């Protein structure tokens, strides 16, 4: 099956191409980049100089002729304008941006942009693969989750669904490697400004906050305000997220871990670490795994729970392909049997 | 004045020597290292090959002859045995280890070692310079705070003392550069295991937990259980600590910031960042500064507060010298006017 | 076909396992580790916790029953003792150590260990895939090239074979990421000692020197003394090697580049960069590519030529699998269509 | 004495301010930045938020009223236009850019800009402190050496002056941390593009090449063509440079080392490492030291020599202050007794 990638010069696209190139059921049909159309892919990504592919202009009709599915890997605000045209021509679409994840009002408030058409927002299925599999299998448009929400929800949802976490001030402290910031030119993204540095940003105002809250409510069953603090760590890839919440009565570390094991039985990409062993970002680097762990701090009665992912894989391109697999009825792991790159 | 450094081959000692070598009132009288006595300092620290100093055996009498003050920069368990002998000879001592920071029972429980003699534990003053100045000026033995507790308490104590933070599940999420782990040879400390990695350790069981709790009670006036999660970030130096606590009624970001400005007026090493600007570890690297910031997340009612330090400076050697300055009646900043090294 | 890996707890083995697990013609039959036999693979490599494989004791008979081919990924001195026993049972072997790459006298001099039995040394084929393909296809024992020699020879051999480089003082300045040093516990390998540092080691005495010289002579046709300076760069993976040699008369940048293009036509893993574009280690990271470039510095008459590889892939495990593919008559790229991981 | 810094928002300026702020004989009189005049220094350098200094417009008259000496730390092409006006008013000037280092024709060719007025070019003294001390003491305008030339010449000049190195194809392979590239916004300077990467640039065409050649001739007495290859290493600070040249007859490692020891006796900032120990960039980080080493490779007859500096200190701001000290008749080390920051 042929697929297209729209917005083909960012890190998420490079990762999509890396996966698709060795996916058993897929072939790249078109790479679209408005800003660099006409150039070779290798002008944007010299590491892919062995692939002779040209970047092309956006043209929904031509894409639809040459691809049955497409990934939007463009910045926020692009897919809301262009995706419907492609979807209407029968192309199955996975959108890696935030345009179809929020209700219109929230999108406007947190992204400061015009929301996508309501009809398509309603049709889009939130692509948190492990929790939305049934809906994803039926879907034609997938709103692929953000990198922070993926890690946060995979560890948070079981706590909410089972009532392990008491409603209350729920804290999410998350740290990401720098590729999450994309390839845009900003003074604060220079090597010397990030290397040997650790810093928070958008404290209390990150656009992934309403996304976590919305699906904590819709999937987890508990609409709950979340204090969310993202931070940048001097590395390329990886997210490590801690969730802190008061434990409900009767919940012990043992019970928590059993519940997590049950929840993710049959889900090959979620690995519950052994007791006492905590997720490390390097252990999932380059792979689609999400490693998780949780304990009850018996001194304080708090649940301490963590998840680690590669932000470009399970946090973006990997989960996007996992969702395509589900939509197409292929094995969930097709093209994703990439083991972590270590060290 | 001549000073001695005991335990002279770790990173904390290298930093002490860097400061002392350009301190206007101090000269290095003796460097003690049991494991490498007889070698030159440059065998342990080739970057100091321009200093012709030999490492010597421990001999309290000889040290007391040649130094009026001493720093213990040895691993836990050393100063508890050797410090009293030196202090009894009239030498003023700053201990950088944890041996004199906790009550005997807690020390035994969290460090798994025999505690220091009670008499000396009682005499030791906790060297959190900005909060214990009056006691430090009178002291002969200083228990220099741990790196995590320094950052945590400098931002937490104002919240507790003013009642800004409601008692409740108090969460401290802290990240440190790798030099905090010292120079010991462990598989997990190899470059390839730490680089491009981010990982928690001793979750719920780090020995700095009871230290924070004790002084949150004794100085902050609120004995409070703390959920503490330390993490290692792939960089050499720096600690960034977030404190999360429910805000008491009436506390806004504005009021919080005014209170912090008041609290640290006249304290040159604590810098309240401008509103909306958060501490970054690189901005304090190589200096004795502690940068702080706080806000009330109006959506959730939580106080989000942060502090950044260089773990080897304000978190160890820098604060140790600051405490010596206070003990000796010198200007607090003597020898510490080292600006951050940037980038 | 089942294969075994002997010496299964180093970085080279982790990389072999990453490749073999998704190789279309291969299955892992046994993982041998004397030091950790009886443990699960995930005890050594937590990032592979999804693979339920146990580490086993060395037992040539049992291995031969369960594997038709084997990789030795142990430190120098192991394969010289154990490999013959396995090869005698008809198992095809690729040795990633240096034991079978040198003549006995040189091995003794540069490695300071007892050389392998002469009979097997003579039988072993040097596995520089692009240059020794015909011999490799016939071989039963492969001496897989060292990481530095792979990069050095791939750019040096064409210069020697064509006479582009005049015999004379030939300089090779090479830099490697830290994984080349392996997983052994040494003070100089600690994160804080390597991070933000750049340093040479074994200047003029690295054991890869005679390997480069031998095959520069045997394959390149010019026995030539080489000044070789290895250096460590603060990153996990990657080797960048510069070769400096006086240009023979008549050689221009254009002629050099045409010659290189000809030399490696039909060799999918060697990529000649566009004119003016130089190899970068990140552009081959995680892949089996070797990127090359060369020019004549018209001001000085010197050839400046460079090659970049991932030291664990083309410099170790990747080339080892490439050699297995050649030995077995499979496509050279089988299992190696891993695109660079970027960023 | 009051000094001014012109071009105050780059990394070189930050380093100058770090030094000047603790220099015993100097006070900062004015910080000039055309692009950010009117802003506070801390807007450009938040790590210096404790210094309340404003950035000002260029105004030669006003600067001359308030400063007896000035540093130009602006990009190439600025000082050639503005420095003469200031120097004419009697202000002693150290220029950190390349504008006064080359002859007019070479400057035009390698920098592609209009050269500085000939009169001032002729008057400017090349500020390689250890070699030009007598001239620097008399000078009013100093052309502070480039970062690469400083390291290269400090190890190369002794070889040339003593005839240890035979004229011939002289190779300089140099690697630098990223701060050498400055703070300009370029896609290739983003964290994710540099981290875990090692790459050459301007191979054979770097503008420091003619600078090394010129002073190799003028100071070293041997006009000699140089093959120069600069490379970027993923770290903030540090340059490590290797020089390769055929050894003249009779030169051994022992004789080389004795010669180097003699050459730099009495020069406190050059440290000859012990035999067999090679310079490492981290061992000079944050300091004005230049560490050197050399040997004769007896197998090949080549001299292998190396120098390491901190590119922002001895390679820029540190040497600039060293030169000011010499000009003013102060101790050469005034304000520069900053020990390496380790780790």
Coordinates of C-alpha atoms in Angstrom, one line a residue, chain D residues 17-314:
Chain D
X17 CA 32.6 40.1 31.6
X18 CA 33.1 37.1 33.8
X19 CA 36.8 37.8 33.9
X20 CA 36.6 41.6 34.2
X21 CA 34.1 41.4 37.0
X22 CA 36.7 39.9 39.3
X23 CA 39.8 41.5 37.8
X24 CA 41.7 43.4 40.6
X25 CA 42.6 46.4 38.5
X26 CA 39.6 46.8 36.2
X27 CA 36.1 48.0 36.3
X28 CA 33.5 47.8 33.5
X29 CA 32.9 51.3 32.2
X30 CA 30.5 50.6 29.3
X31 CA 29.0 47.7 27.4
X32 CA 28.2 48.6 23.8
X33 CA 25.7 46.7 21.7
X34 CA 24.2 48.3 18.6
X35 CA 21.6 45.6 18.2
X36 CA 20.4 45.7 21.8
X37 CA 21.2 49.1 23.0
X38 CA 18.9 50.3 25.7
X39 CA 18.2 46.8 27.0
X40 CA 19.7 45.5 30.2
X41 CA 22.7 43.2 30.0
X42 CA 20.5 40.5 31.6
X43 CA 18.2 40.5 28.6
X44 CA 21.0 39.1 26.6
X45 CA 22.6 37.1 29.4
X46 CA 20.1 36.1 32.0
X47 CA 22.9 34.3 34.0
X48 CA 24.2 37.8 34.8
X49 CA 20.9 39.2 36.2
X50 CA 22.7 40.2 39.4
X51 CA 24.7 42.8 37.4
X52 CA 22.7 45.9 36.8
X53 CA 24.3 47.2 33.6
X54 CA 22.6 48.6 30.5
X55 CA 23.7 48.0 27.0
X56 CA 24.6 51.3 25.1
X57 CA 24.8 52.6 21.6
X58 CA 28.2 53.0 20.0
X59 CA 29.6 56.5 20.5
X60 CA 33.3 56.7 20.4
X61 CA 33.5 60.0 22.2
X62 CA 31.4 58.9 25.1
X63 CA 33.3 55.6 25.4
X64 CA 36.6 57.4 25.4
X65 CA 35.4 59.6 28.3
X66 CA 34.6 56.6 30.3
X67 CA 37.2 53.9 29.5
X68 CA 40.9 53.9 29.1
X69 CA 40.9 50.5 27.3
X70 CA 38.4 48.7 25.2
X71 CA 37.7 45.2 23.9
X72 CA 36.1 44.7 20.5
X73 CA 34.2 41.4 20.7
X74 CA 32.1 41.9 17.6
X75 CA 31.9 39.7 14.4
X76 CA 34.4 40.2 11.6
X77 CA 33.9 43.5 9.7
X78 CA 32.9 45.7 12.7
X79 CA 36.2 46.6 14.3
X80 CA 37.8 47.4 10.9
X81 CA 35.3 50.2 10.7
X82 CA 35.0 51.4 14.2
X83 CA 38.2 50.6 16.1
X84 CA 40.4 53.4 14.5
X85 CA 38.0 56.1 15.7
X86 CA 38.4 54.9 19.3
X87 CA 42.1 54.3 19.1
X88 CA 42.6 57.8 17.8
X89 CA 41.1 59.1 21.0
X90 CA 43.9 57.4 22.9
X91 CA 41.9 54.3 24.1
X92 CA 44.0 51.1 24.1
X93 CA 42.2 48.5 22.2
X94 CA 42.2 44.7 22.0
X95 CA 40.3 43.4 19.0
X96 CA 39.0 39.8 19.3
X97 CA 37.9 39.6 15.6
X98 CA 40.1 38.8 12.7
X99 CA 40.1 42.3 11.1
X100 CA 43.7 43.3 12.1
X101 CA 45.4 39.9 11.9
X102 CA 45.9 39.5 8.2
X103 CA 47.4 41.5 5.4
X104 CA 44.8 43.4 3.4
X105 CA 44.8 41.1 0.4
X106 CA 44.5 37.9 2.5
X107 CA 41.8 39.4 4.6
X108 CA 39.8 40.2 1.5
X109 CA 40.3 36.7 0.1
X110 CA 39.5 34.6 3.1
X111 CA 37.0 36.8 4.9
X112 CA 35.3 38.2 1.8
X113 CA 35.1 41.7 3.4
X114 CA 36.8 45.0 3.1
X115 CA 40.0 45.1 5.0
X116 CA 40.8 47.6 7.8
X117 CA 42.7 50.8 7.0
X118 CA 46.3 49.9 6.3
X119 CA 47.7 52.3 8.8
X120 CA 46.0 50.6 11.7
X121 CA 46.7 47.1 10.4
X122 CA 50.4 48.0 10.4
X123 CA 50.2 49.4 13.9
X124 CA 48.3 46.4 15.4
X125 CA 50.4 43.9 17.3
X126 CA 49.5 40.2 17.1
X127 CA 48.6 39.3 20.6
X128 CA 50.0 35.8 21.0
X129 CA 51.0 36.7 24.5
X130 CA 53.7 34.1 25.1
X131 CA 55.5 35.0 21.9
X132 CA 54.9 38.7 21.4
X133 CA 55.2 40.0 24.9
X134 CA 57.7 42.7 24.2
X135 CA 55.7 44.2 21.3
X136 CA 52.4 43.8 23.2
X137 CA 53.8 45.9 26.1
X138 CA 54.4 48.8 23.7
X139 CA 51.2 48.4 21.7
X140 CA 48.1 50.5 21.6
X141 CA 46.1 48.1 19.3
X142 CA 46.2 44.4 19.7
X143 CA 44.9 41.9 17.1
X144 CA 44.0 39.1 19.5
X145 CA 44.6 35.7 17.9
X146 CA 41.9 33.5 16.7
X147 CA 41.0 30.4 18.8
X148 CA 42.4 27.8 16.4
X149 CA 45.6 29.8 15.7
X150 CA 46.3 30.2 19.4
X151 CA 46.3 26.5 20.0
X152 CA 48.0 25.7 16.8
X153 CA 50.8 28.3 17.1
X154 CA 51.6 27.6 20.7
X155 CA 52.5 24.1 19.8
X156 CA 53.8 24.8 16.3
X157 CA 56.1 27.8 16.8
X158 CA 58.6 25.9 19.1
X159 CA 58.8 23.2 16.4
X160 CA 59.5 25.7 13.7
X161 CA 61.9 28.0 15.6
X162 CA 64.1 25.1 16.7
X163 CA 64.0 23.3 13.4
X164 CA 62.5 20.2 15.1
X165 CA 60.0 20.0 12.3
X166 CA 61.2 19.6 8.8
X167 CA 59.4 21.7 6.2
X168 CA 57.1 19.6 4.3
X169 CA 53.4 18.8 4.3
X170 CA 52.4 20.2 7.6
X171 CA 49.0 18.9 8.8
X172 CA 46.9 20.5 11.5
X173 CA 43.8 18.6 12.5
X174 CA 41.7 20.7 15.0
X175 CA 38.5 20.1 16.8
X176 CA 36.4 22.7 18.7
X177 CA 33.4 22.9 20.9
X178 CA 30.4 24.6 19.6
X179 CA 30.7 27.9 21.3
X180 CA 33.4 28.7 18.7
X181 CA 30.6 29.1 16.2
X182 CA 29.1 31.9 18.2
X183 CA 25.5 32.7 19.0
X184 CA 24.3 33.2 15.4
X185 CA 21.1 31.4 14.4
X186 CA 21.8 28.7 11.8
X187 CA 20.0 25.5 11.2
X188 CA 23.2 23.5 11.7
X189 CA 23.7 25.0 15.1
X190 CA 20.5 23.6 16.6
X191 CA 21.1 21.3 19.6
X192 CA 19.7 18.2 17.9
X193 CA 21.9 18.7 14.8
X194 CA 25.1 19.0 16.9
X195 CA 24.5 16.7 19.8
X196 CA 25.8 13.2 19.2
X197 CA 27.5 14.4 16.1
X198 CA 31.0 15.1 15.0
X199 CA 31.7 16.9 11.7
X200 CA 34.2 18.8 9.7
X201 CA 33.5 22.2 8.1
X202 CA 35.3 24.6 5.8
X203 CA 37.9 21.9 5.1
X204 CA 40.8 23.6 3.4
X205 CA 39.0 26.9 3.4
X206 CA 38.8 28.1 7.0
X207 CA 39.8 31.8 7.5
X208 CA 42.2 30.8 10.3
X209 CA 44.5 29.1 7.8
X210 CA 46.3 32.2 6.5
X211 CA 46.6 33.5 10.1
X212 CA 48.4 30.4 11.1
X213 CA 50.6 30.5 8.0
X214 CA 51.4 34.2 8.4
X215 CA 52.6 33.9 12.0
X216 CA 54.3 30.6 11.5
X217 CA 56.4 32.6 9.1
X218 CA 56.8 35.8 11.0
X219 CA 57.3 34.4 14.4
X220 CA 58.3 30.9 13.6
X221 CA 60.6 31.9 10.9
X222 CA 59.2 29.4 8.4
X223 CA 56.6 30.4 5.9
X224 CA 55.0 27.1 5.4
X225 CA 51.8 25.9 3.7
X226 CA 49.4 24.3 6.1
X227 CA 46.7 21.7 5.6
X228 CA 44.1 22.7 8.2
X229 CA 40.9 20.7 9.0
X230 CA 38.6 22.1 11.6
X231 CA 35.9 20.0 13.1
X232 CA 33.0 20.5 15.6
X233 CA 32.7 18.3 18.6
X234 CA 29.5 18.0 20.7
X235 CA 30.5 20.1 23.7
X236 CA 30.4 23.8 24.6
X237 CA 34.0 24.7 25.1
X238 CA 37.4 23.5 24.2
X239 CA 39.8 23.1 21.3
X240 CA 42.2 20.2 20.8
X241 CA 44.7 20.6 18.0
X242 CA 47.1 18.0 16.6
X243 CA 50.1 19.1 14.5
X244 CA 51.8 16.5 12.3
X245 CA 55.2 17.1 10.7
X246 CA 58.2 15.1 9.8
X247 CA 60.9 15.2 12.5
X248 CA 64.3 16.6 11.7
X249 CA 67.2 14.3 12.2
X250 CA 68.2 13.9 15.8
X251 CA 65.0 14.9 17.4
X252 CA 63.6 12.4 19.9
X253 CA 60.6 12.6 22.2
X254 CA 63.0 13.4 25.1
X255 CA 64.7 16.3 23.2
X256 CA 61.3 17.6 22.1
X257 CA 60.0 17.7 25.6
X258 CA 63.0 19.4 27.0
X259 CA 62.8 22.0 24.3
X260 CA 59.2 22.6 25.0
X261 CA 59.9 22.9 28.7
X262 CA 62.6 25.5 28.0
X263 CA 60.5 27.4 25.6
X264 CA 57.7 27.9 28.0
X265 CA 59.7 28.2 31.3
X266 CA 58.4 31.4 33.0
X267 CA 55.1 31.3 31.1
X268 CA 52.5 30.4 33.7
X269 CA 49.6 29.6 31.3
X270 CA 51.4 27.0 29.2
X271 CA 51.6 23.6 30.9
X272 CA 53.6 20.8 29.4
X273 CA 51.9 17.6 30.4
X274 CA 54.0 14.8 31.9
X275 CA 55.5 12.3 29.5
X276 CA 52.8 10.0 28.0
X277 CA 50.0 12.2 29.3
X278 CA 48.1 14.1 26.6
X279 CA 46.1 17.3 26.8
X280 CA 42.4 17.0 27.4
X281 CA 40.1 19.9 26.9
X282 CA 38.3 19.4 30.2
X283 CA 41.5 20.0 32.0
X284 CA 41.7 23.5 30.8
X285 CA 38.0 24.3 30.8
X286 CA 37.1 27.8 32.2
X287 CA 40.8 28.6 32.6
X288 CA 43.5 30.5 30.5
X289 CA 45.8 27.4 30.4
X290 CA 47.1 25.9 27.2
X291 CA 48.2 22.3 27.8
X292 CA 50.7 20.8 25.4
X293 CA 52.5 17.6 24.6
X294 CA 54.6 16.2 21.8
X295 CA 56.4 13.0 20.8
X296 CA 58.3 11.6 17.9
X297 CA 56.6 8.5 16.5
X298 CA 59.7 6.4 16.2
X299 CA 58.0 4.0 13.7
X300 CA 57.2 6.7 11.2
X301 CA 59.6 9.6 12.0
X302 CA 56.7 12.0 12.5
X303 CA 56.3 14.6 15.2
X304 CA 52.9 14.3 16.8
X305 CA 52.2 17.3 18.9
X306 CA 49.0 18.6 20.6
X307 CA 47.6 21.6 22.4
X308 CA 44.4 22.1 24.3
X309 CA 42.7 25.3 25.2
X310 CA 39.4 26.7 26.3
X311 CA 38.4 28.5 23.1
X312 CA 36.6 31.3 25.0
X313 CA 39.5 31.8 27.4
X314 CA 43.0 31.4 26.0

